[in-house]
């Protein structure tokens, strides 16, 4: 029977072949994009695994509580506790192999021109010290290895902007095994063991980490990208890509439904069973989808180099990380053809009723309000998780992905009922012949009317939810880039409850800063004498004010100003670290003199420039060389990682839109043509009775436009509602309405859809001639 069904599928002439090619192409494109999305999910995990080695010196919270007051743990004293401490670092040193400890110091956080830079110093204590991946051996004192991207920058940029930050010379490049991305900036420098042991934050490790510490005392340098957020987003994208393809396959299956129904009715009359008819009806689309699925793997292979360049996580992927698991491949190979078969079965379900029940003149029963249940259930599920966000990644994926998929399914299921309700409402308020015919036909068979716009409605829902979510995240995190004044500044020094960076800043350092082209001003933030009496773990430790001479504040507008006549101001740390300028803020006067504050230890240095990247990086180099145990901070650095991730999500949204909208447009065109073919005999009879062609064209236009506009409005509103509940539950953000550009694009898309409908109307003249009435 299957062989017979396949012979019928390919033996129907050029129209049948064209239909097969259309479904095959749609399936190939959809599967290729679906596989690319699944591979991106896997690549996030592979990327995170590549940099686990960077956690070799990370402290667990348990260890951080056992540190001595000077900031060094027991490991820095070279005690016998080193080997046992390796397991807390996510390592598992061998008990039978002699290992020479490796001194390890992580400089995190470091940046260059807004890009995160992983800088680790190491010092071997013997020939058996562990070697991080990607290195041929450990660098000796005065040597360092750099990632290819960083090595290129070191060679190309002026030395006083980058290379002079790193003592020693570049001796080689770090291999891909130690890098999260081709764009990663990583440096591993060699140091003298005694010198490195004396620096704060240095630790001894006995093996290289292969897992994250259970609980980090701060940010783990090798924590990587948040896999839960990316998995959730990419999973929703996968569903968003699959739904329009399945709908398109079902729509294309109905393209020549009239001919097939007559053929299947004849088979029923000669004894074919409903099961056999179902098999024959599904064979064509299943065959095309199966071939398209296989071609989709070819499309995926062609897309891999392109997908690797899209910075979903803020940086590009290595192409070898974009792989599929055996389970994923098998699920796609089996799932897509089965989904196509189910879509074909639903599209042609009337042919299995009886030899007479397949007639197009049989009016199906009206849809009931129960069709709203899946849509309301999906919204209710998302609403229930507001304030009840699951803790685990799998729990979040199951909660939100299920909700979004249920809403998409609910829009498809509820669409016919909404179409019927809108048609009946219009019918009660109109007297125009074309409008009456159109809405009466929609009320009689709303399923056929909605079927033509189902793909586009889903595309609008996906578009609205995606733009609303990305836009809201962008609005809440976009301030991380600072404002024009704060973007000109560089701060270097100790943070939080750390001890002061220096007793005093040498005049030579101040002279070097002032000699930097683009230098504008410098202010020294001194430690408050009362700061030492505060509880370092108390809630006000971070807010302890810093004392700054008013003569310094006068040089830097972005921090604020003193009260008239004051000599020293008490500025909270957030005044220096603010993302927004504090220019208008007047800080309280400190009860010390300018001479007294000059003798206090320096907590940090704040330098303003002309805003150029070259000036900022030159300042960073000067301060890094003078005070290597502290870090320079800029607002561009803080926001860079999240801003890059947002840029990647925007590109992901663009991929969804550029994929779903064309497929939905094709589905709309095919569905309208299929509807014309289904009803060519009734329209031909109307033309024979004197109905003008323009009247029939208006009928067709209204039949497609009414469900399109009504259900699209509901889909857009549902998209906003789903986005609002997701944002409130997952990120505690309130929905930010998209700007006029979004609504303009939606309006443009609806106009384009109406244009697609209008482009099919000339077919009406050709298919409703007298021969259609005679041969119907």
XYZ file of C-alpha atoms in Angstrom:
776
model
C 0.000 0.000 0.000
C 2.864 2.367 0.787
C 4.475 1.687 -2.586
C 1.132 2.302 -4.290
C 0.696 5.565 -2.351
C 4.174 6.735 -3.373
C 3.438 5.913 -7.021
C 0.292 8.040 -6.816
C 2.280 10.863 -5.191
C 4.914 11.069 -7.945
C 2.626 10.100 -10.813
C 0.296 13.068 -10.682
C 2.044 15.159 -13.287
C 3.900 18.422 -12.986
C 1.572 19.788 -10.316
C 2.236 16.825 -8.051
C 6.003 17.129 -8.563
C 5.859 20.880 -7.864
C 3.873 20.202 -4.704
C 6.417 17.615 -3.559
C 9.313 19.975 -4.240
C 7.582 22.783 -2.343
C 7.006 20.686 0.766
C 10.518 19.234 0.496
C 12.094 22.689 0.321
C 10.060 23.970 3.277
C 10.989 20.938 5.369
C 14.672 21.212 4.411
C 14.864 24.881 5.402
C 12.946 24.354 8.627
C 14.954 21.281 9.634
C 18.237 22.999 8.778
C 17.376 25.916 11.037
C 16.024 23.621 13.745
C 19.253 21.586 13.734
C 21.268 24.791 13.851
C 19.339 25.866 16.939
C 19.868 22.512 18.659
C 23.559 22.636 17.778
C 23.783 26.129 19.282
C 22.326 24.780 22.529
C 25.014 22.084 22.559
C 27.700 24.619 21.679
C 26.875 26.661 24.786
C 27.688 23.637 26.939
C 30.824 22.808 24.956
C 31.985 26.420 25.259
C 31.585 26.358 29.023
C 33.507 23.089 29.272
C 36.449 24.566 27.360
C 37.202 27.115 30.086
C 36.650 25.006 33.189
C 40.442 24.909 33.598
C 40.322 28.590 34.589
C 38.669 27.570 37.882
C 41.776 25.752 39.080
C 42.511 28.582 41.507
C 38.911 29.468 42.336
C 37.974 29.469 45.996
C 34.876 27.822 47.328
C 32.878 29.719 49.913
C 33.958 27.229 52.551
C 37.590 27.988 51.843
C 37.045 31.728 51.787
C 35.924 31.596 55.423
C 39.246 29.984 56.481
C 41.485 32.649 54.967
C 43.810 34.690 57.121
C 43.208 38.404 57.569
C 45.860 39.288 54.983
C 43.724 37.711 52.253
C 45.938 34.617 51.723
C 44.580 31.155 52.342
C 46.471 28.329 53.997
C 47.486 27.180 50.518
C 49.643 30.240 50.041
C 51.801 29.141 52.991
C 52.774 25.973 51.205
C 51.286 23.700 53.851
C 50.392 20.084 53.372
C 46.735 21.019 52.885
C 47.329 21.763 49.183
C 46.456 18.365 47.845
C 43.188 18.092 49.710
C 42.233 21.554 48.571
C 42.378 20.454 44.955
C 39.069 18.658 45.147
C 37.311 21.785 46.319
C 38.564 23.463 43.166
C 36.690 20.981 41.071
C 39.809 18.820 40.553
C 40.598 15.233 41.417
C 44.365 14.855 41.877
C 45.759 11.375 41.787
C 46.829 9.996 45.135
C 49.536 7.827 43.579
C 51.248 10.390 41.335
C 53.747 12.885 42.708
C 52.693 16.372 41.676
C 54.650 19.571 42.127
C 52.243 22.333 43.196
C 51.620 25.128 40.754
C 51.300 28.708 41.996
C 48.219 30.276 40.471
C 46.909 33.840 40.508
C 43.843 34.996 38.625
C 43.672 38.689 37.650
C 39.915 38.613 37.035
C 38.286 40.929 36.204
C 40.381 42.450 33.423
C 39.245 44.002 30.164
C 40.561 45.563 27.009
C 38.450 47.989 24.999
C 35.244 46.622 26.518
C 36.200 42.977 25.972
C 36.757 40.614 28.875
C 40.348 39.439 29.269
C 41.217 36.333 31.264
C 44.710 36.884 32.729
C 46.287 34.175 34.894
C 49.822 34.094 36.290
C 51.443 30.741 37.068
C 54.723 29.604 38.573
C 55.915 26.004 38.601
C 57.547 24.608 41.720
C 58.974 21.612 39.911
C 58.960 19.621 36.671
C 55.732 17.781 37.599
C 53.572 20.877 37.996
C 50.238 20.572 36.121
C 49.941 22.322 32.753
C 46.711 24.057 31.651
C 45.214 22.837 28.357
C 46.242 24.545 25.150
C 49.876 25.025 26.238
C 52.946 23.045 25.148
C 54.424 23.712 28.582
C 54.369 26.185 31.433
C 55.780 29.656 30.735
C 58.836 30.623 32.743
C 59.327 33.962 34.472
C 59.236 36.760 31.901
C 57.250 34.731 29.328
C 53.569 34.524 28.498
C 51.218 32.739 26.123
C 48.247 34.551 24.585
C 45.160 33.446 22.718
C 45.298 34.061 18.943
C 42.856 36.979 19.195
C 44.863 38.630 21.996
C 48.188 37.910 20.307
C 46.929 39.650 17.186
C 45.900 42.695 19.218
C 49.275 42.776 20.980
C 51.069 42.792 17.644
C 48.770 45.344 16.005
C 47.979 47.866 18.754
C 50.474 50.391 20.134
C 52.447 48.882 23.005
C 51.461 51.646 25.433
C 47.780 50.689 24.960
C 48.053 46.936 25.574
C 51.393 45.061 25.435
C 53.015 47.135 28.180
C 50.383 45.856 30.631
C 51.973 42.416 30.558
C 55.523 42.017 31.838
C 57.698 39.747 29.705
C 57.487 38.616 26.110
C 55.008 36.668 23.994
C 56.406 33.165 23.344
C 53.438 31.400 21.779
C 49.698 31.141 21.318
C 47.193 29.242 23.454
C 45.433 26.377 21.678
C 41.696 26.129 21.107
C 41.332 23.525 23.876
C 41.618 26.315 26.464
C 39.472 28.901 24.700
C 35.725 29.453 24.827
C 35.677 31.195 21.462
C 37.962 32.232 18.603
C 37.458 35.773 19.946
C 38.523 34.965 23.530
C 41.197 37.167 25.068
C 43.282 34.919 27.332
C 46.807 35.333 28.697
C 48.800 32.906 30.852
C 51.974 34.498 32.191
C 54.979 32.944 33.890
C 56.249 34.326 37.188
C 58.957 33.613 39.719
C 57.526 31.240 42.353
C 58.711 33.287 45.330
C 57.459 36.543 43.868
C 54.061 35.103 42.926
C 53.646 33.447 46.316
C 54.021 36.829 47.989
C 51.224 38.477 45.988
C 47.690 38.556 47.445
C 45.262 36.098 45.931
C 47.907 33.547 44.914
C 47.137 29.896 45.552
C 48.737 26.548 44.973
C 46.948 23.941 42.866
C 47.904 20.352 42.237
C 45.769 19.661 39.180
C 43.754 21.489 36.567
C 40.042 21.901 37.263
C 37.542 19.958 35.181
C 34.376 21.209 36.899
C 33.047 24.315 38.591
C 33.476 24.605 42.367
C 30.254 23.732 44.127
C 29.909 27.299 45.433
C 32.309 30.032 44.391
C 33.458 32.794 46.739
C 32.605 35.385 44.113
C 32.478 34.953 40.360
C 34.231 31.891 39.011
C 36.538 32.924 36.147
C 35.514 29.851 34.176
C 31.789 29.952 34.883
C 31.078 30.692 31.236
C 27.703 31.566 29.803
C 24.506 30.996 31.746
C 23.413 27.806 30.069
C 19.940 27.866 31.622
C 18.980 31.183 30.030
C 20.425 30.310 26.630
C 18.910 26.813 26.641
C 15.508 28.261 27.490
C 15.674 30.951 24.800
C 17.011 28.609 22.127
C 14.398 25.976 23.025
C 11.620 28.511 22.480
C 13.281 29.450 19.191
C 13.306 25.798 18.129
C 9.578 25.585 18.735
C 9.041 28.876 16.938
C 10.872 27.534 13.889
C 9.106 24.164 13.851
C 5.495 25.319 14.112
C 5.375 27.420 10.902
C 7.058 24.635 8.937
C 4.517 22.050 10.086
C 1.647 24.419 9.270
C 3.146 25.100 5.847
C 3.380 21.367 5.167
C -0.273 20.931 6.108
C -1.245 23.886 3.911
C 0.753 22.658 0.939
C -0.864 19.251 1.342
C -4.236 20.848 0.644
C -3.035 22.689 -2.444
C -4.750 20.249 -4.776
C -7.222 18.828 -2.269
C -10.108 18.901 -4.722
C -8.486 16.434 -7.126
C -7.304 14.171 -4.349
C -10.673 14.087 -2.619
C -12.382 12.967 -5.814
C -9.696 10.342 -6.301
C -10.001 9.131 -2.720
C -13.800 9.069 -2.921
C -13.527 6.845 -5.997
C -11.181 4.524 -4.090
C -13.652 4.319 -1.220
C -16.417 3.411 -3.651
C -14.366 0.496 -4.971
C -13.637 -0.847 -1.501
C -10.692 1.039 0.015
C -10.847 1.214 3.824
C -10.538 4.473 5.799
C -7.146 3.320 7.148
C -5.870 2.769 3.610
C -7.102 6.192 2.512
C -5.392 7.759 5.534
C -2.138 6.044 4.607
C -2.341 7.177 0.987
C -3.250 10.743 1.990
C -0.285 10.997 4.386
C 2.260 9.290 2.140
C 2.839 12.267 -0.154
C 3.600 14.802 2.564
C 5.475 12.255 4.645
C 7.665 11.370 1.671
C 8.390 15.012 0.933
C 9.044 15.760 4.613
C 11.334 12.729 4.939
C 13.374 13.806 1.931
C 13.328 17.386 3.206
C 14.533 16.195 6.612
C 17.505 14.450 5.038
C 18.240 17.547 2.984
C 17.866 19.577 6.179
C 20.995 17.892 7.512
C 22.772 19.072 4.366
C 21.407 22.581 4.959
C 22.665 22.372 8.546
C 26.136 21.403 7.329
C 26.113 24.408 5.013
C 24.834 26.712 7.776
C 27.339 25.617 10.441
C 30.086 28.071 9.395
C 27.531 30.885 9.324
C 25.928 29.942 12.665
C 29.371 29.794 14.282
C 29.863 33.484 13.490
C 26.633 34.584 15.223
C 27.552 35.748 18.771
C 24.585 34.221 20.603
C 26.583 34.226 23.861
C 28.531 37.400 23.115
C 31.312 35.658 21.170
C 31.527 33.352 18.194
C 31.467 29.571 18.513
C 34.153 27.191 17.366
C 32.605 25.377 14.440
C 33.527 22.002 15.952
C 31.328 22.792 18.971
C 28.224 23.006 16.766
C 27.375 19.322 16.891
C 24.283 17.208 17.412
C 23.776 14.298 19.761
C 22.584 10.949 18.467
C 19.300 11.401 20.340
C 18.695 14.820 18.762
C 19.465 13.551 15.276
C 17.180 10.556 15.686
C 14.400 12.708 17.148
C 14.515 15.074 14.171
C 14.796 12.259 11.619
C 11.697 10.578 13.022
C 9.800 13.504 14.491
C 9.562 15.815 11.472
C 8.157 13.185 9.060
C 5.727 12.051 11.756
C 4.654 15.650 12.348
C 4.195 16.049 8.589
C 2.101 12.904 8.464
C -0.055 14.190 11.315
C -0.434 17.554 9.589
C -1.448 15.863 6.343
C -3.892 13.647 8.192
C -5.542 16.639 9.835
C -5.577 18.610 6.590
C -7.423 15.830 4.729
C -9.341 14.214 7.545
C -12.712 14.475 5.727
C -11.649 11.960 3.086
C -11.830 9.109 5.581
C -15.435 9.669 6.616
C -17.292 7.924 3.801
C -17.393 7.907 0.001
C -20.019 10.663 0.183
C -18.671 12.549 3.170
C -15.649 13.811 1.280
C -17.775 16.154 -0.806
C -16.721 19.775 -0.501
C -20.365 20.723 -0.174
C -20.621 19.072 3.251
C -20.541 21.798 5.908
C -18.582 20.756 9.004
C -19.968 21.416 12.446
C -19.218 24.812 13.958
C -16.269 25.003 16.372
C -17.114 25.388 20.043
C -15.741 27.688 22.723
C -13.822 24.737 24.168
C -11.205 25.499 21.529
C -10.051 28.381 23.736
C -8.927 25.929 26.430
C -5.313 25.309 25.233
C -4.717 29.045 24.722
C -6.043 29.945 28.154
C -4.169 27.022 29.718
C -0.873 28.227 28.240
C -1.425 31.744 29.532
C -2.492 30.381 32.912
C 0.660 28.284 33.156
C 2.933 31.263 32.511
C 0.881 33.315 34.954
C 1.152 30.666 37.652
C 4.959 30.779 37.548
C 5.047 34.531 38.218
C 6.630 34.603 41.669
C 7.197 30.832 41.532
C 10.167 30.511 39.188
C 11.604 26.980 39.233
C 15.105 26.801 40.669
C 16.597 24.259 38.259
C 17.417 24.768 34.602
C 15.315 21.787 33.583
C 12.420 23.088 35.642
C 12.559 26.515 34.010
C 12.797 25.024 30.529
C 9.848 22.727 31.173
C 7.760 25.528 32.676
C 8.308 28.307 30.153
C 8.811 26.241 27.011
C 5.637 24.273 27.705
C 3.736 27.495 28.255
C 4.908 29.118 25.023
C 4.310 25.982 22.961
C 0.849 25.561 24.463
C 0.010 29.160 23.576
C 1.166 28.619 19.978
C -0.905 25.455 19.776
C -3.805 27.278 21.421
C -3.746 30.044 18.807
C -4.025 27.439 16.063
C -6.792 25.541 17.849
C -8.741 28.653 18.884
C -8.334 30.397 15.525
C -11.422 28.881 13.843
C -13.681 29.774 16.797
C -12.345 33.337 16.866
C -12.858 33.572 13.108
C -16.446 32.334 13.435
C -17.190 34.767 16.248
C -15.785 37.698 14.276
C -17.666 36.657 11.117
C -20.988 36.429 12.948
C -20.407 39.832 14.536
C -19.694 41.420 11.149
C -22.641 39.645 9.507
C -25.027 41.227 12.014
C -23.847 44.711 11.069
C -23.432 44.683 7.279
C -25.646 44.684 4.223
C -23.080 44.703 1.409
C -23.373 41.653 -0.889
C -19.640 40.834 -0.987
C -19.277 41.221 2.773
C -22.386 39.127 3.470
C -21.199 36.298 1.226
C -17.705 36.367 2.752
C -18.786 36.394 6.396
C -21.521 33.798 5.842
C -18.968 31.488 4.257
C -16.559 32.152 7.141
C -19.290 31.463 9.687
C -20.203 28.204 7.919
C -16.581 26.963 7.597
C -14.277 29.068 9.806
C -11.631 26.369 9.769
C -10.970 26.891 6.075
C -10.892 30.663 6.542
C -8.418 30.557 9.405
C -6.255 27.892 7.809
C -4.904 30.380 5.284
C -3.557 32.752 7.939
C -2.520 30.306 10.678
C 1.179 30.447 9.820
C 1.213 34.228 9.739
C -0.633 34.462 13.060
C 1.999 32.278 14.694
C 4.750 34.365 13.138
C 3.185 37.507 14.612
C 2.960 35.910 18.057
C 6.611 34.809 17.917
C 7.663 38.222 16.595
C 5.770 40.124 19.283
C 6.977 37.965 22.173
C 10.569 37.999 20.935
C 10.731 41.757 20.358
C 9.006 42.486 23.679
C 11.352 40.244 25.669
C 14.555 41.430 23.996
C 13.426 45.066 24.111
C 12.604 44.910 27.802
C 15.927 43.273 28.660
C 17.698 45.883 26.588
C 15.827 48.705 28.314
C 16.713 47.367 31.763
C 20.329 46.547 30.995
C 21.099 49.142 28.357
C 22.229 51.634 31.019
C 25.247 49.405 31.633
C 27.058 51.328 28.904
C 27.067 54.480 31.041
C 26.535 58.024 29.817
C 28.855 60.364 27.860
C 30.599 61.619 31.011
C 31.098 58.296 32.808
C 32.378 56.681 29.603
C 35.410 58.970 29.689
C 36.638 57.708 33.073
C 38.982 55.008 34.327
C 39.013 53.966 37.993
C 41.767 51.802 39.435
C 42.001 50.550 42.986
C 40.632 48.377 45.765
C 36.963 47.496 45.998
C 34.508 46.760 48.803
C 36.225 45.757 52.028
C 39.645 45.289 50.391
C 42.573 47.097 52.034
C 43.777 50.368 50.459
C 45.789 50.073 47.269
C 48.689 52.266 48.408
C 49.881 54.545 51.181
C 50.402 57.244 48.555
C 50.516 57.561 44.798
C 54.052 58.289 43.560
C 54.495 61.582 41.761
C 56.037 59.664 38.871
C 52.720 57.840 38.309
C 50.774 61.094 38.393
C 53.208 62.595 35.900
C 52.778 59.624 33.537
C 49.011 59.954 33.746
C 49.094 63.642 32.945
C 51.366 62.934 29.976
C 48.777 60.634 28.354
C 47.281 62.291 25.239
C 43.632 62.977 26.031
C 44.133 63.239 29.821
C 41.587 65.548 31.491
C 41.767 65.154 35.263
C 42.620 62.904 38.204
C 41.173 62.485 41.690
C 42.480 60.395 44.577
C 39.914 58.648 46.770
C 41.324 58.143 50.268
C 40.203 55.575 52.786
C 38.011 56.901 55.583
C 39.797 56.445 58.948
C 36.503 55.144 60.382
C 36.354 52.477 57.666
C 38.650 50.156 59.619
C 36.113 49.983 62.409
C 33.317 48.732 60.182
C 32.314 45.104 59.935
C 33.696 43.928 56.534
C 30.714 41.616 56.130
C 28.178 44.175 57.270
C 25.554 45.671 54.980
C 27.206 49.117 55.082
C 30.757 47.972 54.260
C 30.330 48.851 50.598
C 28.761 52.224 51.345
C 31.604 53.497 53.583
C 32.471 56.928 52.147
C 35.764 57.796 50.490
C 37.416 61.096 51.211
C 38.403 63.258 48.243
C 39.977 66.693 48.139
C 37.684 69.271 46.580
C 40.576 70.427 44.388
C 40.544 66.941 42.833
C 36.755 66.858 42.433
C 36.939 70.118 40.532
C 38.893 68.304 37.798
C 36.314 65.549 37.247
C 32.750 66.659 36.534
C 31.205 63.203 36.450
C 31.677 62.450 40.179
C 29.988 65.548 41.592
C 31.133 68.589 43.538
C 31.799 69.910 47.018
C 29.737 72.296 49.051
C 30.850 75.936 48.774
C 33.932 76.547 50.908
C 34.530 72.832 51.658
C 38.029 71.361 51.451
C 37.219 67.622 51.519
C 34.093 65.748 50.451
C 32.807 62.383 51.670
C 31.903 60.528 48.471
C 30.319 57.055 48.634
C 31.940 54.468 46.376
C 28.944 54.464 44.051
C 29.714 58.114 43.319
C 32.871 56.982 41.561
C 31.410 53.781 40.119
C 28.078 55.209 38.997
C 26.802 54.286 35.564
C 25.246 57.711 35.315
C 26.959 61.005 35.895
C 26.711 62.529 39.382
C 27.659 65.957 38.032
C 24.752 67.686 39.763
C 25.325 65.968 43.123
C 26.774 67.936 46.046
C 28.509 65.585 48.464
C 28.679 66.124 52.241
C 31.684 67.862 53.672
C 34.156 65.611 55.529
C 35.441 66.837 58.922
C 39.111 66.702 57.862
C 41.469 69.169 56.239
C 43.081 68.859 52.806
C 46.452 68.292 54.483
C 45.054 65.510 56.635
C 43.359 63.725 53.743
C 46.578 63.827 51.709
C 48.217 61.690 54.395
C 45.533 58.993 54.335
C 45.968 55.731 52.367
C 44.668 55.794 48.799
C 41.728 53.500 48.083
C 41.407 54.223 44.356
C 42.399 56.592 41.575
C 39.812 58.147 39.263
C 41.037 59.505 35.917
C 38.995 61.237 33.232
C 39.995 61.428 29.572
C 38.677 62.817 26.316
C 36.685 59.602 25.929
C 38.837 58.028 23.230
C 39.627 54.313 23.546
C 43.323 55.043 23.063
C 43.424 57.466 26.013
C 41.487 55.135 28.307
C 43.682 52.156 27.492
C 46.889 54.170 27.950
C 45.648 55.223 31.400
C 44.820 51.602 32.184
C 48.340 50.511 31.223
C 49.987 53.173 33.401
C 47.895 52.191 36.426
C 48.256 48.451 35.841
C 52.045 48.721 35.796
C 52.111 50.905 38.909
C 49.553 48.887 40.911
C 49.442 45.340 39.470
C 47.478 43.881 42.394
C 44.398 46.022 41.691
C 42.150 46.326 38.644
C 41.086 49.146 36.388
C 37.344 49.562 35.940
C 35.313 51.345 33.287
C 31.575 51.416 32.701
C 32.189 49.972 29.239
C 33.788 46.942 30.894
C 30.919 46.223 33.267
C 28.305 46.252 30.556
C 30.323 44.644 27.783
C 29.487 41.002 28.477
C 25.756 41.550 28.902
C 25.625 44.013 26.025
C 27.302 41.464 23.756
C 24.867 38.809 24.891
C 21.983 41.163 24.190
C 23.403 41.763 20.719
C 23.499 38.016 20.206
C 19.884 37.678 21.323
C 18.879 40.454 18.930
C 20.538 38.547 16.098
C 18.727 35.422 17.245
C 15.457 37.356 17.119
C 16.338 38.497 13.600
C 16.904 34.860 12.588
C 13.480 33.899 13.940
C 11.768 36.775 12.171
C 13.565 36.300 8.866
C 12.702 32.600 8.962
C 9.126 32.495 10.211
C 7.761 35.450 8.247
C 8.760 34.214 4.748
C 7.502 30.705 5.537
C 4.259 32.186 6.862
C 3.944 34.358 3.737
C 4.413 31.340 1.490
C 1.896 29.416 3.581
C -0.578 32.268 3.151
C -0.159 32.342 -0.627
C -0.412 28.567 -0.958
C -3.444 28.430 1.307
C -5.329 31.107 -0.635
C -4.598 29.295 -3.899
C -5.705 26.019 -2.340
C -8.918 27.665 -1.174
C -9.585 28.943 -4.672
C -9.063 25.463 -6.071
C -11.387 23.956 -3.488
C -14.195 26.405 -4.344
C -13.739 26.907 -8.057
C -17.032 25.202 -8.945
C -19.202 27.336 -6.572
C -17.500 30.462 -7.839
C -17.910 29.319 -11.443
C -21.632 28.812 -10.832
C -21.876 32.314 -9.325
C -20.204 33.768 -12.404
C -22.631 31.901 -14.670
C -25.544 33.387 -12.728
C -24.263 36.909 -13.332
C -22.070 37.669 -10.334
C -19.312 40.032 -11.508
C -15.713 38.892 -11.146
C -14.876 41.932 -9.002
C -17.566 40.887 -6.492
C -16.044 37.420 -6.185
C -12.576 38.898 -5.767
C -13.844 41.054 -2.905
C -15.382 37.950 -1.350
C -12.039 36.111 -1.493
C -10.200 39.143 -0.123
C -12.602 39.568 2.777
C -12.558 35.849 3.585
C -8.788 36.034 4.037
C -8.461 39.541 5.474
C -11.042 39.220 8.272
C -9.453 36.240 10.080
C -6.007 37.690 9.390
C -6.755 41.012 11.099
C -8.863 39.660 13.950
C -6.671 36.748 14.993
C -3.479 38.747 14.356
C -4.641 41.358 16.861
C -5.291 38.586 19.392
C -1.902 36.979 18.608
C -0.099 40.286 19.170
C -1.918 40.867 22.446
C -1.178 37.295 23.513
C 2.479 37.788 22.626
C 2.673 40.842 24.876
C 0.905 38.995 27.693
C 3.173 35.947 27.452
C 6.280 38.145 27.299
C 5.151 40.154 30.336
C 4.581 37.037 32.446
C 7.865 35.462 31.360
C 9.832 38.638 32.138
C 8.182 39.082 35.524
C 8.720 35.446 36.476
C 12.221 34.830 35.115
C 13.882 38.253 35.410
C 11.585 40.365 37.624
C 11.250 42.962 34.866
C 8.119 44.870 33.932
C 7.238 44.796 30.251
C 8.531 47.763 28.269
C 6.399 48.513 25.229
C 8.248 48.383 21.898
C 8.636 51.646 20.051
C 6.846 52.939 17.002
C 9.262 51.045 14.753
C 7.850 47.700 15.888
C 4.242 48.707 15.331
C 5.192 50.212 11.981
C 6.828 46.935 10.947
C 3.779 44.957 12.088
C 1.553 47.243 10.035
C 3.893 46.854 7.075
C 3.773 43.064 7.494
C -0.027 43.047 7.536
C -0.117 45.249 4.441
C 2.326 42.877 2.738
C 0.089 39.955 3.698
C -2.911 41.676 2.183
C -0.777 42.240 -0.890
C -0.038 38.507 -1.063
C -3.760 37.808 -0.891
C -4.422 40.353 -3.646
C -1.718 38.799 -5.830
C -3.644 35.508 -5.933
C -6.944 37.065 -7.041
C -6.125 37.105 -10.802
C -6.244 33.289 -10.630
C -9.967 33.550 -10.022
C -10.660 34.507 -13.644
C -8.734 31.504 -14.991
C -10.117 28.805 -12.672
C -13.800 29.875 -12.654
C -14.553 29.654 -16.347
C -17.569 27.740 -17.747
C -15.546 24.518 -17.965
C -15.107 24.539 -14.181
C -18.887 24.558 -13.659
C -19.313 21.863 -16.273
C -16.566 19.559 -14.934
C -17.170 20.114 -11.230
